[in-house]
Amino acid sequence: MSELRNKKSLVIYFSRADENYAVGYVNKGNTEYIAEYVRDIIGAQIFKVEPLVPYSKEYNKCIEEAKLRVGNAPIKNKIDDISQYEVIYIMTPVYWGSYAPEIETAIKDLDFTRKTIRIVTTHEGSGLANVVDDIRKICKGVVINDFIAIKGSECINAKNTIENWL
Ligand SMILES: Cc1cc2nc3c(=O)[nH]c(=O)nc-3n(C[C@H](O)[C@H](O)[C@H](O)COP(=O)(O)O)c2cc1C
């Protein structure tokens, strides 16, 4: 068991329900399962990043909208203060080879000094894609401890995988 499990932890995640690749119409997004597993296993706080304007329910429309939001993705709710947490989990679906654009909005002004950062991507083939590198670019000085990529359609059954990774 990793010693990180016992530290005060926050999960910052993005996840979208409705129609998606490989899973059809769902009530809960793939990444949300992973966020909730981490909450349930180690007692982490979870924070869901939500777009100010929801994405379309249809997958084909959503992928076009996501392209247009790169670098300009307003969110409903901001996290201002992460000072009480030692470990920050950043969880995102891979969108066009990187994080969901709203993740950038949520994390770019946070102070990650002395934090342990663990990254989770969910995807349908791209793995981590550029997510880790892109987070390093936008969060100056961030030190990323480790990362894991989980196939989107397997998230619902990934509790053991997460248990072992944690
Ligand atoms: C806008 C959009 C872009 C996507 N781009 C990629 C991609 O570049 N590579 C990939 O493997 N999967 C891609 N996917 C699939 C998602 O990464 C995958 O379904 C993920 O698990 C969705 O997480 P969520 O259900 O928590 O939102 C994309 C999905 C969407 C909606």
PDB file of C-alpha atoms and ligand atoms in Angstrom:
ATOM      1  CA  MET A   1       0.000   0.000   0.000  1.00  0.00           C
ATOM      2  CA  SER A   2       1.355   3.374  -1.000  1.00  0.00           C
ATOM      3  CA  GLU A   3       2.064   5.833   1.823  1.00  0.00           C
ATOM      4  CA  LEU A   4       0.241   8.433  -0.301  1.00  0.00           C
ATOM      5  CA  ARG A   5      -3.069   6.836   0.627  1.00  0.00           C
ATOM      6  CA  ASN A   6      -2.959   8.290   4.117  1.00  0.00           C
ATOM      7  CA  LYS A   7      -2.350  11.878   3.055  1.00  0.00           C
ATOM      8  CA  LYS A   8      -5.073  14.457   2.719  1.00  0.00           C
ATOM      9  CA  SER A   9      -6.183  14.153  -0.889  1.00  0.00           C
ATOM     10  CA  LEU A  10      -8.293  16.053  -3.388  1.00  0.00           C
ATOM     11  CA  VAL A  11      -9.532  14.711  -6.710  1.00  0.00           C
ATOM     12  CA  ILE A  12     -10.137  17.337  -9.394  1.00  0.00           C
ATOM     13  CA  TYR A  13     -11.951  15.710 -12.293  1.00  0.00           C
ATOM     14  CA  PHE A  14     -13.920  16.312 -15.435  1.00  0.00           C
ATOM     15  CA  SER A  15     -16.413  13.804 -16.764  1.00  0.00           C
ATOM     16  CA  ARG A  16     -19.354  13.952 -19.135  1.00  0.00           C
ATOM     17  CA  ALA A  17     -22.451  11.719 -19.188  1.00  0.00           C
ATOM     18  CA  ASP A  18     -24.784  11.359 -22.239  1.00  0.00           C
ATOM     19  CA  GLU A  19     -23.618   9.828 -25.506  1.00  0.00           C
ATOM     20  CA  ASN A  20     -19.991   8.809 -25.798  1.00  0.00           C
ATOM     21  CA  TYR A  21     -17.723   6.661 -27.905  1.00  0.00           C
ATOM     22  CA  ALA A  22     -17.812   2.931 -27.060  1.00  0.00           C
ATOM     23  CA  VAL A  23     -20.359   3.220 -24.226  1.00  0.00           C
ATOM     24  CA  GLY A  24     -23.436   4.745 -25.923  1.00  0.00           C
ATOM     25  CA  TYR A  25     -25.763   6.863 -23.756  1.00  0.00           C
ATOM     26  CA  VAL A  26     -24.749   6.760 -20.100  1.00  0.00           C
ATOM     27  CA  ASN A  27     -25.946   8.474 -16.925  1.00  0.00           C
ATOM     28  CA  LYS A  28     -22.480   8.733 -15.478  1.00  0.00           C
ATOM     29  CA  GLY A  29     -19.237   9.509 -17.298  1.00  0.00           C
ATOM     30  CA  ASN A  30     -16.330   7.066 -17.252  1.00  0.00           C
ATOM     31  CA  THR A  31     -13.931   9.294 -15.329  1.00  0.00           C
ATOM     32  CA  GLU A  32     -16.522   9.887 -12.633  1.00  0.00           C
ATOM     33  CA  TYR A  33     -16.385   6.200 -11.698  1.00  0.00           C
ATOM     34  CA  ILE A  34     -12.658   6.534 -11.090  1.00  0.00           C
ATOM     35  CA  ALA A  35     -13.055   9.703  -9.013  1.00  0.00           C
ATOM     36  CA  GLU A  36     -15.642   7.951  -6.864  1.00  0.00           C
ATOM     37  CA  TYR A  37     -13.472   4.855  -6.412  1.00  0.00           C
ATOM     38  CA  VAL A  38     -10.650   7.032  -5.104  1.00  0.00           C
ATOM     39  CA  ARG A  39     -13.100   8.795  -2.788  1.00  0.00           C
ATOM     40  CA  ASP A  40     -14.465   5.499  -1.521  1.00  0.00           C
ATOM     41  CA  ILE A  41     -11.098   3.756  -1.112  1.00  0.00           C
ATOM     42  CA  ILE A  42      -9.002   6.498   0.512  1.00  0.00           C
ATOM     43  CA  GLY A  43     -11.573   9.066   1.635  1.00  0.00           C
ATOM     44  CA  ALA A  44     -10.436  11.763  -0.790  1.00  0.00           C
ATOM     45  CA  GLN A  45     -12.523  14.861  -1.383  1.00  0.00           C
ATOM     46  CA  ILE A  46     -13.766  15.056  -4.951  1.00  0.00           C
ATOM     47  CA  PHE A  47     -14.334  18.189  -7.010  1.00  0.00           C
ATOM     48  CA  LYS A  48     -16.155  17.981 -10.325  1.00  0.00           C
ATOM     49  CA  VAL A  49     -15.186  20.576 -12.919  1.00  0.00           C
ATOM     50  CA  GLU A  50     -18.304  21.535 -14.855  1.00  0.00           C
ATOM     51  CA  PRO A  51     -18.500  23.504 -18.083  1.00  0.00           C
ATOM     52  CA  LEU A  52     -20.369  26.798 -17.868  1.00  0.00           C
ATOM     53  CA  VAL A  53     -22.279  25.741 -20.987  1.00  0.00           C
ATOM     54  CA  PRO A  54     -22.999  21.998 -21.063  1.00  0.00           C
ATOM     55  CA  TYR A  55     -21.771  19.995 -24.028  1.00  0.00           C
ATOM     56  CA  SER A  56     -24.313  18.527 -26.438  1.00  0.00           C
ATOM     57  CA  LYS A  57     -25.707  15.182 -25.464  1.00  0.00           C
ATOM     58  CA  GLU A  58     -24.791  13.749 -28.881  1.00  0.00           C
ATOM     59  CA  TYR A  59     -21.235  12.524 -29.223  1.00  0.00           C
ATOM     60  CA  ASN A  60     -20.712  13.858 -32.741  1.00  0.00           C
ATOM     61  CA  LYS A  61     -21.722  17.375 -31.764  1.00  0.00           C
ATOM     62  CA  CYS A  62     -19.750  17.224 -28.531  1.00  0.00           C
ATOM     63  CA  ILE A  63     -16.464  16.426 -30.245  1.00  0.00           C
ATOM     64  CA  GLU A  64     -16.825  19.475 -32.484  1.00  0.00           C
ATOM     65  CA  GLU A  65     -17.700  21.710 -29.518  1.00  0.00           C
ATOM     66  CA  ALA A  66     -14.688  20.446 -27.584  1.00  0.00           C
ATOM     67  CA  LYS A  67     -12.343  21.429 -30.406  1.00  0.00           C
ATOM     68  CA  LEU A  68     -13.638  24.991 -30.257  1.00  0.00           C
ATOM     69  CA  ARG A  69     -13.161  25.229 -26.493  1.00  0.00           C
ATOM     70  CA  VAL A  70      -9.410  24.620 -26.464  1.00  0.00           C
ATOM     71  CA  GLY A  71      -7.836  27.548 -24.577  1.00  0.00           C
ATOM     72  CA  ASN A  72     -11.251  29.091 -23.843  1.00  0.00           C
ATOM     73  CA  ALA A  73     -13.405  26.864 -21.669  1.00  0.00           C
ATOM     74  CA  PRO A  74     -15.303  28.714 -18.925  1.00  0.00           C
ATOM     75  CA  ILE A  75     -16.361  26.644 -15.929  1.00  0.00           C
ATOM     76  CA  LYS A  76     -19.232  26.905 -13.444  1.00  0.00           C
ATOM     77  CA  ASN A  77     -17.266  26.486 -10.272  1.00  0.00           C
ATOM     78  CA  LYS A  78     -13.642  27.322  -9.452  1.00  0.00           C
ATOM     79  CA  ILE A  79     -11.390  25.851  -6.792  1.00  0.00           C
ATOM     80  CA  ASP A  80      -9.473  28.660  -5.135  1.00  0.00           C
ATOM     81  CA  ASP A  81      -7.569  27.046  -2.356  1.00  0.00           C
ATOM     82  CA  ILE A  82      -5.878  23.678  -2.350  1.00  0.00           C
ATOM     83  CA  SER A  83      -3.493  24.501   0.494  1.00  0.00           C
ATOM     84  CA  GLN A  84      -4.970  21.936   2.904  1.00  0.00           C
ATOM     85  CA  TYR A  85      -4.289  19.006   0.549  1.00  0.00           C
ATOM     86  CA  GLU A  86      -1.012  17.111   0.179  1.00  0.00           C
ATOM     87  CA  VAL A  87      -1.964  14.933  -2.762  1.00  0.00           C
ATOM     88  CA  ILE A  88      -3.912  16.182  -5.769  1.00  0.00           C
ATOM     89  CA  TYR A  89      -5.398  13.755  -8.284  1.00  0.00           C
ATOM     90  CA  ILE A  90      -6.140  15.285 -11.669  1.00  0.00           C
ATOM     91  CA  MET A  91      -8.512  13.096 -13.700  1.00  0.00           C
ATOM     92  CA  THR A  92      -9.605  13.806 -17.240  1.00  0.00           C
ATOM     93  CA  PRO A  93     -10.899  12.118 -20.344  1.00  0.00           C
ATOM     94  CA  VAL A  94      -8.600  12.460 -23.331  1.00  0.00           C
ATOM     95  CA  TYR A  95     -10.159  15.037 -25.651  1.00  0.00           C
ATOM     96  CA  TRP A  96      -8.440  15.394 -29.007  1.00  0.00           C
ATOM     97  CA  GLY A  97      -5.152  14.121 -27.641  1.00  0.00           C
ATOM     98  CA  SER A  98      -5.078  16.247 -24.476  1.00  0.00           C
ATOM     99  CA  TYR A  99      -7.154  17.001 -21.362  1.00  0.00           C
ATOM    100  CA  ALA A 100     -10.745  18.235 -21.530  1.00  0.00           C
ATOM    101  CA  PRO A 101     -10.348  22.022 -22.049  1.00  0.00           C
ATOM    102  CA  GLU A 102     -12.218  22.779 -18.796  1.00  0.00           C
ATOM    103  CA  ILE A 103      -9.458  21.045 -16.829  1.00  0.00           C
ATOM    104  CA  GLU A 104      -6.987  23.680 -17.990  1.00  0.00           C
ATOM    105  CA  THR A 105      -9.305  26.451 -16.775  1.00  0.00           C
ATOM    106  CA  ALA A 106      -9.680  24.720 -13.401  1.00  0.00           C
ATOM    107  CA  ILE A 107      -6.013  24.068 -12.661  1.00  0.00           C
ATOM    108  CA  LYS A 108      -3.920  26.668 -14.421  1.00  0.00           C
ATOM    109  CA  ASP A 109      -3.885  29.234 -11.587  1.00  0.00           C
ATOM    110  CA  LEU A 110      -3.555  26.811  -8.674  1.00  0.00           C
ATOM    111  CA  ASP A 111      -0.402  26.708  -6.586  1.00  0.00           C
ATOM    112  CA  PHE A 112       0.972  23.168  -6.765  1.00  0.00           C
ATOM    113  CA  THR A 113       4.148  23.940  -4.801  1.00  0.00           C
ATOM    114  CA  ARG A 114       5.075  20.951  -2.575  1.00  0.00           C
ATOM    115  CA  LYS A 115       2.023  18.983  -3.732  1.00  0.00           C
ATOM    116  CA  THR A 116       2.168  15.407  -4.920  1.00  0.00           C
ATOM    117  CA  ILE A 117       0.318  15.195  -8.228  1.00  0.00           C
ATOM    118  CA  ARG A 118      -1.128  11.954  -9.601  1.00  0.00           C
ATOM    119  CA  ILE A 119      -2.819  11.937 -12.990  1.00  0.00           C
ATOM    120  CA  VAL A 120      -5.520   9.668 -14.374  1.00  0.00           C
ATOM    121  CA  THR A 121      -6.653   9.726 -17.990  1.00  0.00           C
ATOM    122  CA  THR A 122      -9.560   7.802 -19.434  1.00  0.00           C
ATOM    123  CA  HIS A 123      -9.524   7.228 -23.185  1.00  0.00           C
ATOM    124  CA  GLU A 124     -10.525   4.963 -26.045  1.00  0.00           C
ATOM    125  CA  GLY A 125      -7.105   4.246 -27.476  1.00  0.00           C
ATOM    126  CA  SER A 126      -4.838   7.258 -26.925  1.00  0.00           C
ATOM    127  CA  GLY A 127      -3.701   6.269 -23.423  1.00  0.00           C
ATOM    128  CA  LEU A 128      -2.139   9.243 -21.662  1.00  0.00           C
ATOM    129  CA  ALA A 129      -1.851  11.088 -24.986  1.00  0.00           C
ATOM    130  CA  ASN A 130      -0.292  14.533 -24.284  1.00  0.00           C
ATOM    131  CA  VAL A 131      -2.075  15.037 -20.984  1.00  0.00           C
ATOM    132  CA  VAL A 132       0.953  14.766 -18.687  1.00  0.00           C
ATOM    133  CA  ASP A 133       3.146  17.001 -20.855  1.00  0.00           C
ATOM    134  CA  ASP A 134       0.378  19.554 -21.310  1.00  0.00           C
ATOM    135  CA  ILE A 135      -0.245  19.745 -17.560  1.00  0.00           C
ATOM    136  CA  ARG A 136       3.477  20.325 -17.054  1.00  0.00           C
ATOM    137  CA  LYS A 137       3.281  23.185 -19.563  1.00  0.00           C
ATOM    138  CA  ILE A 138       0.344  25.019 -18.023  1.00  0.00           C
ATOM    139  CA  CYS A 139       1.157  24.491 -14.324  1.00  0.00           C
ATOM    140  CA  LYS A 140       4.586  25.970 -13.823  1.00  0.00           C
ATOM    141  CA  GLY A 141       6.804  24.028 -11.488  1.00  0.00           C
ATOM    142  CA  VAL A 142       4.366  21.183 -11.009  1.00  0.00           C
ATOM    143  CA  VAL A 143       6.006  17.898 -10.029  1.00  0.00           C
ATOM    144  CA  ILE A 144       4.038  14.913 -11.265  1.00  0.00           C
ATOM    145  CA  ASN A 145       4.486  11.839  -9.131  1.00  0.00           C
ATOM    146  CA  ASP A 146       2.832   9.231 -11.340  1.00  0.00           C
ATOM    147  CA  PHE A 147       0.016   8.592 -13.762  1.00  0.00           C
ATOM    148  CA  ILE A 148      -2.270   5.903 -15.129  1.00  0.00           C
ATOM    149  CA  ALA A 149      -4.414   5.596 -18.268  1.00  0.00           C
ATOM    150  CA  ILE A 150      -7.645   3.597 -18.128  1.00  0.00           C
ATOM    151  CA  LYS A 151      -9.810   2.620 -21.049  1.00  0.00           C
ATOM    152  CA  GLY A 152     -13.106   4.527 -20.827  1.00  0.00           C
ATOM    153  CA  SER A 153     -15.407   1.578 -21.332  1.00  0.00           C
ATOM    154  CA  GLU A 154     -13.533  -0.351 -18.608  1.00  0.00           C
ATOM    155  CA  CYS A 155     -13.810   2.344 -15.928  1.00  0.00           C
ATOM    156  CA  ILE A 156     -17.018   0.952 -14.485  1.00  0.00           C
ATOM    157  CA  ASN A 157     -15.132  -2.266 -13.648  1.00  0.00           C
ATOM    158  CA  ALA A 158     -11.817  -0.672 -12.703  1.00  0.00           C
ATOM    159  CA  LYS A 159     -12.143  -0.557  -8.923  1.00  0.00           C
ATOM    160  CA  ASN A 160      -9.503  -3.251  -8.424  1.00  0.00           C
ATOM    161  CA  THR A 161      -7.137  -1.576 -10.863  1.00  0.00           C
ATOM    162  CA  ILE A 162      -7.498   1.658  -8.889  1.00  0.00           C
ATOM    163  CA  GLU A 163      -7.141  -0.134  -5.570  1.00  0.00           C
ATOM    164  CA  ASN A 164      -3.824  -1.601  -6.752  1.00  0.00           C
ATOM    165  CA  TRP A 165      -2.599   1.670  -8.228  1.00  0.00           C
ATOM    166  CA  LEU A 166      -3.384   3.651  -5.085  1.00  0.00           C
TER     167      LEU A 166
HETATM  168  C1  LIG B   1     -14.752  15.480 -27.278  1.00  0.00           C
HETATM  169  C2  LIG B   1     -14.136  14.114 -27.199  1.00  0.00           C
HETATM  170  C3  LIG B   1     -12.873  13.894 -27.687  1.00  0.00           C
HETATM  171  C4  LIG B   1     -12.248  12.639 -27.536  1.00  0.00           C
HETATM  172  N1  LIG B   1     -10.969  12.468 -27.982  1.00  0.00           N
HETATM  173  C5  LIG B   1     -10.352  11.280 -27.742  1.00  0.00           C
HETATM  174  C6  LIG B   1      -8.983  11.091 -28.146  1.00  0.00           C
HETATM  175  O1  LIG B   1      -8.335  11.970 -28.715  1.00  0.00           O
HETATM  176  N2  LIG B   1      -8.417   9.889 -27.864  1.00  0.00           N
HETATM  177  C7  LIG B   1      -9.082   8.870 -27.217  1.00  0.00           C
HETATM  178  O2  LIG B   1      -8.513   7.823 -26.996  1.00  0.00           O
HETATM  179  N3  LIG B   1     -10.377   9.040 -26.829  1.00  0.00           N
HETATM  180  C8  LIG B   1     -11.019  10.223 -27.071  1.00  0.00           C
HETATM  181  N4  LIG B   1     -12.308  10.387 -26.642  1.00  0.00           N
HETATM  182  C9  LIG B   1     -12.951   9.342 -25.827  1.00  0.00           C
HETATM  183  C10 LIG B   1     -12.893   9.714 -24.341  1.00  0.00           C
HETATM  184  O3  LIG B   1     -11.579  10.066 -23.942  1.00  0.00           O
HETATM  185  C11 LIG B   1     -13.344   8.555 -23.455  1.00  0.00           C
HETATM  186  O4  LIG B   1     -14.587   8.098 -23.868  1.00  0.00           O
HETATM  187  C12 LIG B   1     -13.392   8.985 -21.978  1.00  0.00           C
HETATM  188  O5  LIG B   1     -13.403   7.850 -21.157  1.00  0.00           O
HETATM  189  C13 LIG B   1     -14.604   9.855 -21.666  1.00  0.00           C
HETATM  190  O6  LIG B   1     -14.613  10.145 -20.281  1.00  0.00           O
HETATM  191  P1  LIG B   1     -15.921  10.653 -19.530  1.00  0.00           P
HETATM  192  O7  LIG B   1     -17.004   9.636 -19.792  1.00  0.00           O
HETATM  193  O8  LIG B   1     -15.534  10.678 -18.086  1.00  0.00           O
HETATM  194  O9  LIG B   1     -16.261  12.006 -20.047  1.00  0.00           O
HETATM  195  C14 LIG B   1     -12.952  11.595 -26.867  1.00  0.00           C
HETATM  196  C15 LIG B   1     -14.252  11.811 -26.426  1.00  0.00           C
HETATM  197  C16 LIG B   1     -14.859  13.049 -26.583  1.00  0.00           C
HETATM  198  C17 LIG B   1     -16.256  13.273 -26.072  1.00  0.00           C
END
